[in-house]
Coordinates of C-alpha atoms in Angstrom, one line a residue:
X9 CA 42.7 146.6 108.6
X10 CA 45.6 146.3 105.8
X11 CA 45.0 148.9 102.9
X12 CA 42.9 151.7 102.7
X13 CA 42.2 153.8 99.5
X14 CA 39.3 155.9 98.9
X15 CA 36.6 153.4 99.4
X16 CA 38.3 149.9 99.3
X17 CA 39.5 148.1 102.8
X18 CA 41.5 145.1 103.0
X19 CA 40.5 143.3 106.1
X20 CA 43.2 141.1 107.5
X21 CA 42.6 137.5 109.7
X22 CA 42.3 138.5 113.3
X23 CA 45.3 136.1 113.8
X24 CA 47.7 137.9 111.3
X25 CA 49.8 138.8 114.0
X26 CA 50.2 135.8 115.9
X27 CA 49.8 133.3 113.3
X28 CA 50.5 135.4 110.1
X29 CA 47.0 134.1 108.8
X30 CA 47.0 135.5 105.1
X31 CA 42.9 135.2 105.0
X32 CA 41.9 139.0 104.1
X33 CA 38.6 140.2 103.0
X34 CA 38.4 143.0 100.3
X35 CA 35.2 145.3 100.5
X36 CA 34.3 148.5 98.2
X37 CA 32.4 151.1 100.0
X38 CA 29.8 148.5 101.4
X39 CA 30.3 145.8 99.4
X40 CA 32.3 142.6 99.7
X41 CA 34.2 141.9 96.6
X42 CA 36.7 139.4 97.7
X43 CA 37.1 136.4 100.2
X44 CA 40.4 135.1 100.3
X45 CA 39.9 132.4 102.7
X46 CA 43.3 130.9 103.5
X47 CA 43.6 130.4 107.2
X48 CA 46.5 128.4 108.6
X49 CA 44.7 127.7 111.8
X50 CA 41.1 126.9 112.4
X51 CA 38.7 129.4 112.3
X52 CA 36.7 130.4 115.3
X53 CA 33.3 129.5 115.2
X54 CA 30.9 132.0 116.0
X55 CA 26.9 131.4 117.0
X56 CA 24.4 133.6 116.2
X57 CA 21.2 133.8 118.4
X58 CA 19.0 136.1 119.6
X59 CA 18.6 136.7 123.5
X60 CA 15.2 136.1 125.4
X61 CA 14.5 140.1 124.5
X62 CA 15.3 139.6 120.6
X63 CA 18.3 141.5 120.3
X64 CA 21.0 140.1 117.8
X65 CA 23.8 138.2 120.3
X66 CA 27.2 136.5 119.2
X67 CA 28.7 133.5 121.0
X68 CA 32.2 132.5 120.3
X69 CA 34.7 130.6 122.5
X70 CA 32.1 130.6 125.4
X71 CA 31.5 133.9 125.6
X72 CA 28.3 135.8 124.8
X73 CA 29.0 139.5 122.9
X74 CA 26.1 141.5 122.4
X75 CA 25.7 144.0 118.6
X76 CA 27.1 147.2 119.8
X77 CA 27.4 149.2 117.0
X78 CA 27.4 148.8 112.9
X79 CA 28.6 151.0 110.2
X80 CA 28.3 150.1 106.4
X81 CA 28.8 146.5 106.7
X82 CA 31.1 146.3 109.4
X83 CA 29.2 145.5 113.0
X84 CA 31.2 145.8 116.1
X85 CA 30.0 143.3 119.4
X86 CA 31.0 144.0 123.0
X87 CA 31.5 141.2 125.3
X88 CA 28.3 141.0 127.5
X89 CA 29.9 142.0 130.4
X90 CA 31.5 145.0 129.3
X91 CA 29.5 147.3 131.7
X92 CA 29.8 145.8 134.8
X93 CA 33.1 144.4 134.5
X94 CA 34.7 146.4 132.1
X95 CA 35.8 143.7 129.9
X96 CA 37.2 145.4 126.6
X97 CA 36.7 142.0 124.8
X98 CA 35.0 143.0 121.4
X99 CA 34.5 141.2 117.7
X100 CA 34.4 143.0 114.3
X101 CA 32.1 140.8 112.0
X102 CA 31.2 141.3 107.9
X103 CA 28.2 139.9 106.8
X104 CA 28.5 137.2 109.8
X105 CA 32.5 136.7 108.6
X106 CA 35.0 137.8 111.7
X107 CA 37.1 140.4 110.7
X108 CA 39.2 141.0 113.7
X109 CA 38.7 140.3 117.4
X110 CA 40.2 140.9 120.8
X111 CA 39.2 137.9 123.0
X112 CA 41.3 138.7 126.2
X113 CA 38.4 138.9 128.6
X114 CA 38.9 140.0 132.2
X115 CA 36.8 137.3 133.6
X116 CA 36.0 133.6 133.0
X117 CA 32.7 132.3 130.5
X118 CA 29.6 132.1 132.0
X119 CA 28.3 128.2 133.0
X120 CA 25.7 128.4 131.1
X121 CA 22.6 130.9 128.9
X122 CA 19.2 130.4 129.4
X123 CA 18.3 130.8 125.6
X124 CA 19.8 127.4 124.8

């Protein structure tokens, strides 16, 4: 995050440090007021599915992140194996945009998921 005064947030691309990616997204309390999509890179792709129980799962780069947590628009996702291999891997998402990300997982993806 960029800017923040009283209510407005400035969300910067995940990749503004290593890329200096100028795509930012502006919300106002909980609403999205501006998308300034100008990535200099490509965007990751994320997939959203549900598991085999029905809750809410994100895949992106091969790895599966389940919904963790979500306050006013913002929802935070843990990498699926961050109990029992304490990955720290997570991804920030607005209304299904990516926000920011860490994606330095502590293991390798897994071969395959049954819900495909």
């Amino acid at each position: 995050m960029k800017v923040q005064r009283d209510e407005k947030k400035i969300w910067r691309c995940s990749r503004y440090n290593t890329m200096k990616c100028r795509s930012t997204v502006t919300t106002h309390g909980e609403v999205v007021v501006l998308i300034k999509n100008e990535h200099n890179h490509p965007p990751p792709s994320p997939v959203f599915n549900r598991s085999l129980s029905g809750a809410p799962i994100l895949i992106l780069n091969g790895y599966r992140f389940g919904y963790h947590i979500k306050s006013g628009l913002k929802t935070r996702w843990r990498c699926g194996s961050a109990r029992h291999k304490k990955c720290k891997a997570h991804v920030y998402t607005v209304d299904d945009i990516i926000v920011k990300c860490q994606t330095e997982h502590n293991h390798d993806p897994p071969k395959t998921y049954s819900n495909f």
